[in-house]
Structures are given as structure tokens and as C-alpha cells.
């Protein structure tokens, strides 16, 4: 049923036709009843839960970004600079900034 839920969500998300028509086509295509579809699918709750998880994830990524920034500063102040480690920190900063922008846009 989880696979059907994902397929139904994907179909209704990118669909321009009416919701009732989409349900009818989906029921016939996968051979389930309307009661099964309504009982097992709680798409609005799932979407809201996913949104809340992304917001929590956003805060975590911002904290990680601050920590990595501090690590870069301390690595640059060190007498023995490990340039590979600094490079990896810079890559991590770029990745975190990209992820943060993706979450804030979406």
C-alpha cells in the first residue's frame, strides 16, 4: 500500500485534471476500492509532516554550517595547515549552503 500511496501522490501532484477523475483512473488502474484508497491515504498529513521535518532539518544544517565555519577558522590559524582538510571543510560549507537554499526555496 505504501507504493500505491507514493504513486497516487506523484500522480496528483503533477496532474492538471480534476482530483475526482484522477482517483477514478487510479482505482481502475491498480484494482483497489475507493474505501481502501481513502482509509490508507492521508496525504495532507504526510505533506505537513514532511514540511515540518524539512524545517527541523534546516535548523540542523544551519548549526552545522556555523560549526564548520569555526573549524575552518581554527584550521587556518593552526601552525601546521592541513590543506586537504581545509578543502574538505570548504566543500562541506558549499554543500550545506546548497541544501539550505533548496529547503528555503521549496
PDB file of N, CA and C in Angstrom:
ATOM      1  N   UNK A   1       0.813  -1.195   0.000  1.00  0.00           N
ATOM      2  CA  UNK A   1       0.000   0.000   0.000  1.00  0.00           C
ATOM      3  C   UNK A   1       0.862   1.266   0.000  1.00  0.00           C
ATOM      4  N   UNK A   2       2.063   1.194   0.570  1.00  0.00           N
ATOM      5  CA  UNK A   2       2.939   2.361   0.579  1.00  0.00           C
ATOM      6  C   UNK A   2       3.338   2.769  -0.838  1.00  0.00           C
ATOM      7  N   UNK A   3       3.574   1.767  -1.677  1.00  0.00           N
ATOM      8  CA  UNK A   3       3.952   2.066  -3.050  1.00  0.00           C
ATOM      9  C   UNK A   3       2.796   2.752  -3.773  1.00  0.00           C
ATOM     10  N   UNK A   4       1.591   2.279  -3.546  1.00  0.00           N
ATOM     11  CA  UNK A   4       0.425   2.896  -4.167  1.00  0.00           C
ATOM     12  C   UNK A   4       0.241   4.326  -3.665  1.00  0.00           C
ATOM     13  N   UNK A   5       0.514   4.541  -2.396  1.00  0.00           N
ATOM     14  CA  UNK A   5       0.396   5.889  -1.836  1.00  0.00           C
ATOM     15  C   UNK A   5       1.367   6.841  -2.526  1.00  0.00           C
ATOM     16  N   UNK A   6       2.597   6.401  -2.704  1.00  0.00           N
ATOM     17  CA  UNK A   6       3.587   7.252  -3.377  1.00  0.00           C
ATOM     18  C   UNK A   6       3.184   7.521  -4.825  1.00  0.00           C
ATOM     19  N   UNK A   7       2.707   6.491  -5.509  1.00  0.00           N
ATOM     20  CA  UNK A   7       2.285   6.664  -6.897  1.00  0.00           C
ATOM     21  C   UNK A   7       1.103   7.620  -7.003  1.00  0.00           C
ATOM     22  N   UNK A   8       0.152   7.486  -6.088  1.00  0.00           N
ATOM     23  CA  UNK A   8      -1.022   8.354  -6.106  1.00  0.00           C
ATOM     24  C   UNK A   8      -0.613   9.796  -5.841  1.00  0.00           C
ATOM     25  N   UNK A   9       0.252  10.000  -4.866  1.00  0.00           N
ATOM     26  CA  UNK A   9       0.709  11.347  -4.557  1.00  0.00           C
ATOM     27  C   UNK A   9       1.440  11.955  -5.744  1.00  0.00           C
ATOM     28  N   UNK A  10       2.310  11.178  -6.351  1.00  0.00           N
ATOM     29  CA  UNK A  10       3.059  11.667  -7.505  1.00  0.00           C
ATOM     30  C   UNK A  10       2.108  12.006  -8.654  1.00  0.00           C
ATOM     31  N   UNK A  11       1.101  11.160  -8.845  1.00  0.00           N
ATOM     32  CA  UNK A  11       0.138  11.402  -9.917  1.00  0.00           C
ATOM     33  C   UNK A  11      -0.712  12.631  -9.681  1.00  0.00           C
ATOM     34  N   UNK A  12      -1.149  12.850  -8.457  1.00  0.00           N
ATOM     35  CA  UNK A  12      -1.989  14.007  -8.180  1.00  0.00           C
ATOM     36  C   UNK A  12      -1.174  15.283  -8.073  1.00  0.00           C
ATOM     37  N   UNK A  13       0.079  15.187  -7.727  1.00  0.00           N
ATOM     38  CA  UNK A  13       0.924  16.362  -7.591  1.00  0.00           C
ATOM     39  C   UNK A  13       1.190  17.009  -8.948  1.00  0.00           C
ATOM     40  N   UNK A  14       1.432  16.203  -9.946  1.00  0.00           N
ATOM     41  CA  UNK A  14       1.810  16.720 -11.259  1.00  0.00           C
ATOM     42  C   UNK A  14       0.653  16.687 -12.254  1.00  0.00           C
ATOM     43  N   UNK A  15      -0.543  16.507 -11.753  1.00  0.00           N
ATOM     44  CA  UNK A  15      -1.683  16.341 -12.644  1.00  0.00           C
ATOM     45  C   UNK A  15      -2.477  17.628 -12.731  1.00  0.00           C
ATOM     46  N   UNK A  16      -2.940  17.948 -13.916  1.00  0.00           N
ATOM     47  CA  UNK A  16      -3.719  19.163 -14.099  1.00  0.00           C
ATOM     48  C   UNK A  16      -5.210  18.873 -14.130  1.00  0.00           C
ATOM     49  N   UNK A  17      -5.592  17.634 -14.341  1.00  0.00           N
ATOM     50  CA  UNK A  17      -7.020  17.339 -14.405  1.00  0.00           C
ATOM     51  C   UNK A  17      -7.615  17.262 -13.006  1.00  0.00           C
ATOM     52  N   UNK A  18      -8.909  17.165 -12.952  1.00  0.00           N
ATOM     53  CA  UNK A  18      -9.629  17.206 -11.678  1.00  0.00           C
ATOM     54  C   UNK A  18      -9.268  16.035 -10.775  1.00  0.00           C
ATOM     55  N   UNK A  19      -9.357  16.262  -9.470  1.00  0.00           N
ATOM     56  CA  UNK A  19      -8.999  15.263  -8.461  1.00  0.00           C
ATOM     57  C   UNK A  19      -9.882  14.024  -8.565  1.00  0.00           C
ATOM     58  N   UNK A  20     -11.189  14.199  -8.779  1.00  0.00           N
ATOM     59  CA  UNK A  20     -12.101  13.047  -8.844  1.00  0.00           C
ATOM     60  C   UNK A  20     -11.748  12.142 -10.022  1.00  0.00           C
ATOM     61  N   UNK A  21     -11.425  12.739 -11.129  1.00  0.00           N
ATOM     62  CA  UNK A  21     -11.041  11.971 -12.315  1.00  0.00           C
ATOM     63  C   UNK A  21      -9.748  11.197 -12.047  1.00  0.00           C
ATOM     64  N   UNK A  22      -8.821  11.809 -11.357  1.00  0.00           N
ATOM     65  CA  UNK A  22      -7.552  11.151 -11.045  1.00  0.00           C
ATOM     66  C   UNK A  22      -7.793   9.950 -10.144  1.00  0.00           C
ATOM     67  N   UNK A  23      -8.688  10.091  -9.177  1.00  0.00           N
ATOM     68  CA  UNK A  23      -9.000   8.968  -8.287  1.00  0.00           C
ATOM     69  C   UNK A  23      -9.622   7.821  -9.058  1.00  0.00           C
ATOM     70  N   UNK A  24     -10.547   8.129  -9.950  1.00  0.00           N
ATOM     71  CA  UNK A  24     -11.215   7.085 -10.719  1.00  0.00           C
ATOM     72  C   UNK A  24     -10.215   6.305 -11.570  1.00  0.00           C
ATOM     73  N   UNK A  25      -9.357   7.007 -12.249  1.00  0.00           N
ATOM     74  CA  UNK A  25      -8.341   6.360 -13.091  1.00  0.00           C
ATOM     75  C   UNK A  25      -7.412   5.515 -12.228  1.00  0.00           C
ATOM     76  N   UNK A  26      -7.005   6.047 -11.095  1.00  0.00           N
ATOM     77  CA  UNK A  26      -6.097   5.338 -10.198  1.00  0.00           C
ATOM     78  C   UNK A  26      -6.743   4.060  -9.660  1.00  0.00           C
ATOM     79  N   UNK A  27      -8.004   4.136  -9.280  1.00  0.00           N
ATOM     80  CA  UNK A  27      -8.698   2.961  -8.740  1.00  0.00           C
ATOM     81  C   UNK A  27      -8.800   1.857  -9.780  1.00  0.00           C
ATOM     82  N   UNK A  28      -9.151   2.221 -10.996  1.00  0.00           N
ATOM     83  CA  UNK A  28      -9.273   1.221 -12.061  1.00  0.00           C
ATOM     84  C   UNK A  28      -7.912   0.635 -12.432  1.00  0.00           C
ATOM     85  N   UNK A  29      -6.910   1.483 -12.467  1.00  0.00           N
ATOM     86  CA  UNK A  29      -5.584   1.035 -12.895  1.00  0.00           C
ATOM     87  C   UNK A  29      -4.970   0.044 -11.918  1.00  0.00           C
ATOM     88  N   UNK A  30      -5.133   0.279 -10.619  1.00  0.00           N
ATOM     89  CA  UNK A  30      -4.484  -0.565  -9.622  1.00  0.00           C
ATOM     90  C   UNK A  30      -5.424  -1.549  -8.948  1.00  0.00           C
ATOM     91  N   UNK A  31      -6.689  -1.539  -9.302  1.00  0.00           N
ATOM     92  CA  UNK A  31      -7.632  -2.542  -8.813  1.00  0.00           C
ATOM     93  C   UNK A  31      -7.908  -2.478  -7.320  1.00  0.00           C
ATOM     94  N   UNK A  32      -8.020  -1.283  -6.778  1.00  0.00           N
ATOM     95  CA  UNK A  32      -8.386  -1.154  -5.367  1.00  0.00           C
ATOM     96  C   UNK A  32      -9.697  -0.392  -5.278  1.00  0.00           C
ATOM     97  N   UNK A  33     -10.334  -0.465  -4.127  1.00  0.00           N
ATOM     98  CA  UNK A  33     -11.605   0.220  -3.940  1.00  0.00           C
ATOM     99  C   UNK A  33     -11.365   1.631  -3.409  1.00  0.00           C
ATOM    100  N   UNK A  34     -12.394   2.442  -3.544  1.00  0.00           N
ATOM    101  CA  UNK A  34     -12.307   3.805  -3.046  1.00  0.00           C
ATOM    102  C   UNK A  34     -12.123   3.843  -1.539  1.00  0.00           C
ATOM    103  N   UNK A  35     -12.753   2.903  -0.857  1.00  0.00           N
ATOM    104  CA  UNK A  35     -12.621   2.845   0.608  1.00  0.00           C
ATOM    105  C   UNK A  35     -11.166   2.568   1.000  1.00  0.00           C
ATOM    106  N   UNK A  36     -10.517   1.633   0.294  1.00  0.00           N
ATOM    107  CA  UNK A  36      -9.113   1.344   0.578  1.00  0.00           C
ATOM    108  C   UNK A  36      -8.254   2.581   0.348  1.00  0.00           C
ATOM    109  N   UNK A  37      -8.548   3.286  -0.717  1.00  0.00           N
ATOM    110  CA  UNK A  37      -7.767   4.473  -1.042  1.00  0.00           C
ATOM    111  C   UNK A  37      -7.925   5.538   0.033  1.00  0.00           C
ATOM    112  N   UNK A  38      -9.144   5.813   0.447  1.00  0.00           N
ATOM    113  CA  UNK A  38      -9.383   6.855   1.445  1.00  0.00           C
ATOM    114  C   UNK A  38      -8.904   6.448   2.831  1.00  0.00           C
ATOM    115  N   UNK A  39      -9.028   5.180   3.193  1.00  0.00           N
ATOM    116  CA  UNK A  39      -8.617   4.733   4.519  1.00  0.00           C
ATOM    117  C   UNK A  39      -7.105   4.768   4.713  1.00  0.00           C
ATOM    118  N   UNK A  40      -6.373   4.432   3.677  1.00  0.00           N
ATOM    119  CA  UNK A  40      -4.923   4.290   3.837  1.00  0.00           C
ATOM    120  C   UNK A  40      -4.128   5.521   3.440  1.00  0.00           C
ATOM    121  N   UNK A  41      -4.763   6.432   2.732  1.00  0.00           N
ATOM    122  CA  UNK A  41      -4.022   7.597   2.268  1.00  0.00           C
ATOM    123  C   UNK A  41      -4.371   8.812   3.118  1.00  0.00           C
ATOM    124  N   UNK A  42      -3.364   9.368   3.721  1.00  0.00           N
ATOM    125  CA  UNK A  42      -3.507  10.602   4.460  1.00  0.00           C
ATOM    126  C   UNK A  42      -2.452  11.556   3.931  1.00  0.00           C
ATOM    127  N   UNK A  43      -2.660  11.984   2.696  1.00  0.00           N
ATOM    128  CA  UNK A  43      -1.620  12.744   2.012  1.00  0.00           C
ATOM    129  C   UNK A  43      -1.382  14.110   2.634  1.00  0.00           C
ATOM    130  N   UNK A  44      -2.437  14.772   3.058  1.00  0.00           N
ATOM    131  CA  UNK A  44      -2.231  16.109   3.632  1.00  0.00           C
ATOM    132  C   UNK A  44      -1.415  16.022   4.918  1.00  0.00           C
ATOM    133  N   UNK A  45      -1.653  14.994   5.724  1.00  0.00           N
ATOM    134  CA  UNK A  45      -0.871  14.801   6.941  1.00  0.00           C
ATOM    135  C   UNK A  45       0.572  14.470   6.630  1.00  0.00           C
ATOM    136  N   UNK A  46       0.784  13.654   5.612  1.00  0.00           N
ATOM    137  CA  UNK A  46       2.143  13.293   5.218  1.00  0.00           C
ATOM    138  C   UNK A  46       2.910  14.502   4.678  1.00  0.00           C
ATOM    139  N   UNK A  47       2.233  15.329   3.907  1.00  0.00           N
ATOM    140  CA  UNK A  47       2.878  16.515   3.351  1.00  0.00           C
ATOM    141  C   UNK A  47       3.264  17.466   4.475  1.00  0.00           C
ATOM    142  N   UNK A  48       2.364  17.674   5.437  1.00  0.00           N
ATOM    143  CA  UNK A  48       2.664  18.562   6.561  1.00  0.00           C
ATOM    144  C   UNK A  48       3.806  18.001   7.416  1.00  0.00           C
ATOM    145  N   UNK A  49       3.815  16.702   7.657  1.00  0.00           N
ATOM    146  CA  UNK A  49       4.886  16.087   8.441  1.00  0.00           C
ATOM    147  C   UNK A  49       6.232  16.243   7.734  1.00  0.00           C
ATOM    148  N   UNK A  50       6.230  16.082   6.428  1.00  0.00           N
ATOM    149  CA  UNK A  50       7.455  16.239   5.648  1.00  0.00           C
ATOM    150  C   UNK A  50       7.949  17.684   5.712  1.00  0.00           C
ATOM    151  N   UNK A  51       7.022  18.641   5.632  1.00  0.00           N
ATOM    152  CA  UNK A  51       7.393  20.049   5.706  1.00  0.00           C
ATOM    153  C   UNK A  51       8.011  20.381   7.062  1.00  0.00           C
ATOM    154  N   UNK A  52       7.427  19.854   8.134  1.00  0.00           N
ATOM    155  CA  UNK A  52       7.957  20.090   9.477  1.00  0.00           C
ATOM    156  C   UNK A  52       9.357  19.469   9.632  1.00  0.00           C
ATOM    157  N   UNK A  53       9.531  18.282   9.067  1.00  0.00           N
ATOM    158  CA  UNK A  53      10.839  17.623   9.133  1.00  0.00           C
ATOM    159  C   UNK A  53      11.897  18.435   8.387  1.00  0.00           C
ATOM    160  N   UNK A  54      11.520  18.997   7.235  1.00  0.00           N
ATOM    161  CA  UNK A  54      12.460  19.824   6.485  1.00  0.00           C
ATOM    162  C   UNK A  54      12.838  21.083   7.260  1.00  0.00           C
ATOM    163  N   UNK A  55      11.882  21.665   7.971  1.00  0.00           N
ATOM    164  CA  UNK A  55      12.189  22.857   8.770  1.00  0.00           C
ATOM    165  C   UNK A  55      13.131  22.524   9.919  1.00  0.00           C
ATOM    166  N   UNK A  56      12.927  21.364  10.563  1.00  0.00           N
ATOM    167  CA  UNK A  56      13.856  20.938  11.607  1.00  0.00           C
ATOM    168  C   UNK A  56      15.234  20.681  11.009  1.00  0.00           C
ATOM    169  N   UNK A  57      15.246  20.080   9.844  1.00  0.00           N
ATOM    170  CA  UNK A  57      16.494  19.781   9.151  1.00  0.00           C
ATOM    171  C   UNK A  57      17.222  21.074   8.773  1.00  0.00           C
ATOM    172  N   UNK A  58      16.465  22.110   8.440  1.00  0.00           N
ATOM    173  CA  UNK A  58      17.050  23.388   8.096  1.00  0.00           C
ATOM    174  C   UNK A  58      17.823  23.968   9.276  1.00  0.00           C
ATOM    175  N   UNK A  59      17.240  23.905  10.456  1.00  0.00           N
ATOM    176  CA  UNK A  59      17.918  24.407  11.653  1.00  0.00           C
ATOM    177  C   UNK A  59      19.200  23.616  11.931  1.00  0.00           C
ATOM    178  N   UNK A  60      19.130  22.308  11.755  1.00  0.00           N
ATOM    179  CA  UNK A  60      20.306  21.461  11.967  1.00  0.00           C
ATOM    180  C   UNK A  60      21.418  21.832  10.989  1.00  0.00           C
ATOM    181  N   UNK A  61      21.055  22.025   9.739  1.00  0.00           N
ATOM    182  CA  UNK A  61      22.060  22.362   8.723  1.00  0.00           C
ATOM    183  C   UNK A  61      22.682  23.726   9.002  1.00  0.00           C
ATOM    184  N   UNK A  62      21.906  24.673   9.502  1.00  0.00           N
ATOM    185  CA  UNK A  62      22.463  25.985   9.838  1.00  0.00           C
ATOM    186  C   UNK A  62      23.452  25.875  10.998  1.00  0.00           C
ATOM    187  N   UNK A  63      23.127  25.049  11.988  1.00  0.00           N
ATOM    188  CA  UNK A  63      24.067  24.843  13.098  1.00  0.00           C
ATOM    189  C   UNK A  63      25.350  24.185  12.610  1.00  0.00           C
ATOM    190  N   UNK A  64      25.220  23.196  11.726  1.00  0.00           N
ATOM    191  CA  UNK A  64      26.406  22.528  11.177  1.00  0.00           C
ATOM    192  C   UNK A  64      27.257  23.503  10.383  1.00  0.00           C
ATOM    193  N   UNK A  65      26.604  24.394   9.648  1.00  0.00           N
ATOM    194  CA  UNK A  65      27.330  25.388   8.862  1.00  0.00           C
ATOM    195  C   UNK A  65      28.163  26.288   9.773  1.00  0.00           C
ATOM    196  N   UNK A  66      27.592  26.693  10.901  1.00  0.00           N
ATOM    197  CA  UNK A  66      28.348  27.507  11.857  1.00  0.00           C
ATOM    198  C   UNK A  66      29.542  26.738  12.417  1.00  0.00           C
ATOM    199  N   UNK A  67      29.341  25.480  12.751  1.00  0.00           N
ATOM    200  CA  UNK A  67      30.429  24.668  13.308  1.00  0.00           C
ATOM    201  C   UNK A  67      31.549  24.470  12.305  1.00  0.00           C
ATOM    202  N   UNK A  68      31.196  24.217  11.059  1.00  0.00           N
ATOM    203  CA  UNK A  68      32.222  24.005  10.034  1.00  0.00           C
ATOM    204  C   UNK A  68      32.982  25.306   9.789  1.00  0.00           C
ATOM    205  N   UNK A  69      32.281  26.435   9.836  1.00  0.00           N
ATOM    206  CA  UNK A  69      32.954  27.726   9.692  1.00  0.00           C
ATOM    207  C   UNK A  69      33.991  27.938  10.789  1.00  0.00           C
ATOM    208  N   UNK A  70      33.648  27.554  12.015  1.00  0.00           N
ATOM    209  CA  UNK A  70      34.597  27.668  13.133  1.00  0.00           C
ATOM    210  C   UNK A  70      35.781  26.725  12.933  1.00  0.00           C
ATOM    211  N   UNK A  71      35.510  25.537  12.409  1.00  0.00           N
ATOM    212  CA  UNK A  71      36.602  24.584  12.157  1.00  0.00           C
ATOM    213  C   UNK A  71      37.566  25.114  11.105  1.00  0.00           C
ATOM    214  N   UNK A  72      37.015  25.765  10.079  1.00  0.00           N
ATOM    215  CA  UNK A  72      37.871  26.332   9.032  1.00  0.00           C
ATOM    216  C   UNK A  72      38.771  27.408   9.630  1.00  0.00           C
ATOM    217  N   UNK A  73      38.187  28.282  10.443  1.00  0.00           N
ATOM    218  CA  UNK A  73      38.977  29.351  11.066  1.00  0.00           C
ATOM    219  C   UNK A  73      40.095  28.787  11.943  1.00  0.00           C
ATOM    220  N   UNK A  74      39.755  27.766  12.738  1.00  0.00           N
ATOM    221  CA  UNK A  74      40.790  27.188  13.605  1.00  0.00           C
ATOM    222  C   UNK A  74      41.849  26.452  12.792  1.00  0.00           C
ATOM    223  N   UNK A  75      41.456  25.809  11.696  1.00  0.00           N
ATOM    224  CA  UNK A  75      42.429  25.110  10.854  1.00  0.00           C
ATOM    225  C   UNK A  75      43.351  26.092  10.156  1.00  0.00           C
ATOM    226  N   UNK A  76      42.832  27.268   9.795  1.00  0.00           N
ATOM    227  CA  UNK A  76      43.672  28.275   9.141  1.00  0.00           C
ATOM    228  C   UNK A  76      44.620  28.946  10.125  1.00  0.00           C
ATOM    229  N   UNK A  77      44.242  29.019  11.399  1.00  0.00           N
ATOM    230  CA  UNK A  77      45.103  29.629  12.414  1.00  0.00           C
ATOM    231  C   UNK A  77      46.205  28.675  12.882  1.00  0.00           C
ATOM    232  N   UNK A  78      46.045  27.410  12.613  1.00  0.00           N
ATOM    233  CA  UNK A  78      46.993  26.401  13.068  1.00  0.00           C
ATOM    234  C   UNK A  78      48.369  26.603  12.424  1.00  0.00           C
ATOM    235  N   UNK A  79      49.390  26.193  13.149  1.00  0.00           N
ATOM    236  CA  UNK A  79      50.749  26.281  12.612  1.00  0.00           C
ATOM    237  C   UNK A  79      50.955  25.304  11.455  1.00  0.00           C
ATOM    238  N   UNK A  80      50.446  24.100  11.644  1.00  0.00           N
ATOM    239  CA  UNK A  80      50.552  23.085  10.591  1.00  0.00           C
ATOM    240  C   UNK A  80      49.218  23.015   9.862  1.00  0.00           C
ATOM    241  N   UNK A  81      49.139  23.688   8.745  1.00  0.00           N
ATOM    242  CA  UNK A  81      47.885  23.728   8.000  1.00  0.00           C
ATOM    243  C   UNK A  81      47.735  22.461   7.165  1.00  0.00           C
ATOM    244  N   UNK A  82      46.625  21.792   7.358  1.00  0.00           N
ATOM    245  CA  UNK A  82      46.299  20.621   6.550  1.00  0.00           C
ATOM    246  C   UNK A  82      45.349  21.098   5.444  1.00  0.00           C
ATOM    247  N   UNK A  83      45.919  21.367   4.267  1.00  0.00           N
ATOM    248  CA  UNK A  83      45.137  21.970   3.201  1.00  0.00           C
ATOM    249  C   UNK A  83      44.047  21.044   2.688  1.00  0.00           C
ATOM    250  N   UNK A  84      44.283  19.749   2.741  1.00  0.00           N
ATOM    251  CA  UNK A  84      43.240  18.822   2.299  1.00  0.00           C
ATOM    252  C   UNK A  84      42.038  18.909   3.234  1.00  0.00           C
ATOM    253  N   UNK A  85      42.274  18.982   4.529  1.00  0.00           N
ATOM    254  CA  UNK A  85      41.190  19.090   5.496  1.00  0.00           C
ATOM    255  C   UNK A  85      40.426  20.407   5.296  1.00  0.00           C
ATOM    256  N   UNK A  86      41.155  21.477   5.061  1.00  0.00           N
ATOM    257  CA  UNK A  86      40.517  22.772   4.812  1.00  0.00           C
ATOM    258  C   UNK A  86      39.672  22.712   3.548  1.00  0.00           C
ATOM    259  N   UNK A  87      40.217  22.060   2.530  1.00  0.00           N
ATOM    260  CA  UNK A  87      39.457  21.882   1.286  1.00  0.00           C
ATOM    261  C   UNK A  87      38.165  21.123   1.540  1.00  0.00           C
ATOM    262  N   UNK A  88      38.246  20.050   2.329  1.00  0.00           N
ATOM    263  CA  UNK A  88      37.052  19.263   2.620  1.00  0.00           C
ATOM    264  C   UNK A  88      36.029  20.085   3.422  1.00  0.00           C
ATOM    265  N   UNK A  89      36.507  20.914   4.333  1.00  0.00           N
ATOM    266  CA  UNK A  89      35.602  21.801   5.078  1.00  0.00           C
ATOM    267  C   UNK A  89      34.909  22.779   4.136  1.00  0.00           C
ATOM    268  N   UNK A  90      35.661  23.306   3.192  1.00  0.00           N
ATOM    269  CA  UNK A  90      35.066  24.235   2.224  1.00  0.00           C
ATOM    270  C   UNK A  90      34.018  23.541   1.357  1.00  0.00           C
ATOM    271  N   UNK A  91      34.288  22.299   1.000  1.00  0.00           N
ATOM    272  CA  UNK A  91      33.299  21.524   0.238  1.00  0.00           C
ATOM    273  C   UNK A  91      32.039  21.320   1.066  1.00  0.00           C
ATOM    274  N   UNK A  92      32.224  21.032   2.347  1.00  0.00           N
ATOM    275  CA  UNK A  92      31.089  20.818   3.236  1.00  0.00           C
ATOM    276  C   UNK A  92      30.273  22.106   3.378  1.00  0.00           C
ATOM    277  N   UNK A  93      30.943  23.241   3.456  1.00  0.00           N
ATOM    278  CA  UNK A  93      30.245  24.523   3.529  1.00  0.00           C
ATOM    279  C   UNK A  93      29.409  24.742   2.270  1.00  0.00           C
ATOM    280  N   UNK A  94      29.985  24.477   1.108  1.00  0.00           N
ATOM    281  CA  UNK A  94      29.259  24.648  -0.152  1.00  0.00           C
ATOM    282  C   UNK A  94      28.041  23.733  -0.207  1.00  0.00           C
ATOM    283  N   UNK A  95      28.216  22.499   0.222  1.00  0.00           N
ATOM    284  CA  UNK A  95      27.114  21.539   0.224  1.00  0.00           C
ATOM    285  C   UNK A  95      25.997  21.996   1.162  1.00  0.00           C
ATOM    286  N   UNK A  96      26.367  22.433   2.367  1.00  0.00           N
ATOM    287  CA  UNK A  96      25.357  22.868   3.330  1.00  0.00           C
ATOM    288  C   UNK A  96      24.622  24.114   2.837  1.00  0.00           C
ATOM    289  N   UNK A  97      25.342  25.047   2.238  1.00  0.00           N
ATOM    290  CA  UNK A  97      24.685  26.242   1.692  1.00  0.00           C
ATOM    291  C   UNK A  97      23.708  25.871   0.589  1.00  0.00           C
ATOM    292  N   UNK A  98      24.103  24.923  -0.248  1.00  0.00           N
ATOM    293  CA  UNK A  98      23.211  24.465  -1.326  1.00  0.00           C
ATOM    294  C   UNK A  98      21.951  23.825  -0.748  1.00  0.00           C
ATOM    295  N   UNK A  99      22.114  22.963   0.249  1.00  0.00           N
ATOM    296  CA  UNK A  99      20.971  22.286   0.864  1.00  0.00           C
ATOM    297  C   UNK A  99      20.047  23.286   1.559  1.00  0.00           C
ATOM    298  N   UNK A 100      20.634  24.257   2.255  1.00  0.00           N
ATOM    299  CA  UNK A 100      19.830  25.276   2.939  1.00  0.00           C
ATOM    300  C   UNK A 100      19.014  26.078   1.936  1.00  0.00           C
ATOM    301  N   UNK A 101      19.628  26.462   0.817  1.00  0.00           N
ATOM    302  CA  UNK A 101      18.893  27.221  -0.193  1.00  0.00           C
ATOM    303  C   UNK A 101      17.783  26.380  -0.811  1.00  0.00           C
ATOM    304  N   UNK A 102      18.032  25.091  -1.022  1.00  0.00           N
ATOM    305  CA  UNK A 102      16.990  24.203  -1.558  1.00  0.00           C
ATOM    306  C   UNK A 102      15.799  24.120  -0.613  1.00  0.00           C
ATOM    307  N   UNK A 103      16.068  23.977   0.674  1.00  0.00           N
ATOM    308  CA  UNK A 103      14.985  23.861   1.645  1.00  0.00           C
ATOM    309  C   UNK A 103      14.214  25.172   1.741  1.00  0.00           C
ATOM    310  N   UNK A 104      14.916  26.295   1.737  1.00  0.00           N
ATOM    311  CA  UNK A 104      14.240  27.584   1.850  1.00  0.00           C
ATOM    312  C   UNK A 104      13.410  27.910   0.615  1.00  0.00           C
ATOM    313  N   UNK A 105      13.844  27.458  -0.561  1.00  0.00           N
ATOM    314  CA  UNK A 105      13.074  27.688  -1.790  1.00  0.00           C
ATOM    315  C   UNK A 105      11.818  26.842  -1.827  1.00  0.00           C
ATOM    316  N   UNK A 106      11.966  25.587  -1.421  1.00  0.00           N
ATOM    317  CA  UNK A 106      10.865  24.618  -1.541  1.00  0.00           C
ATOM    318  C   UNK A 106       9.955  24.692  -0.398  1.00  0.00           C
TER     319      UNK A 106
END
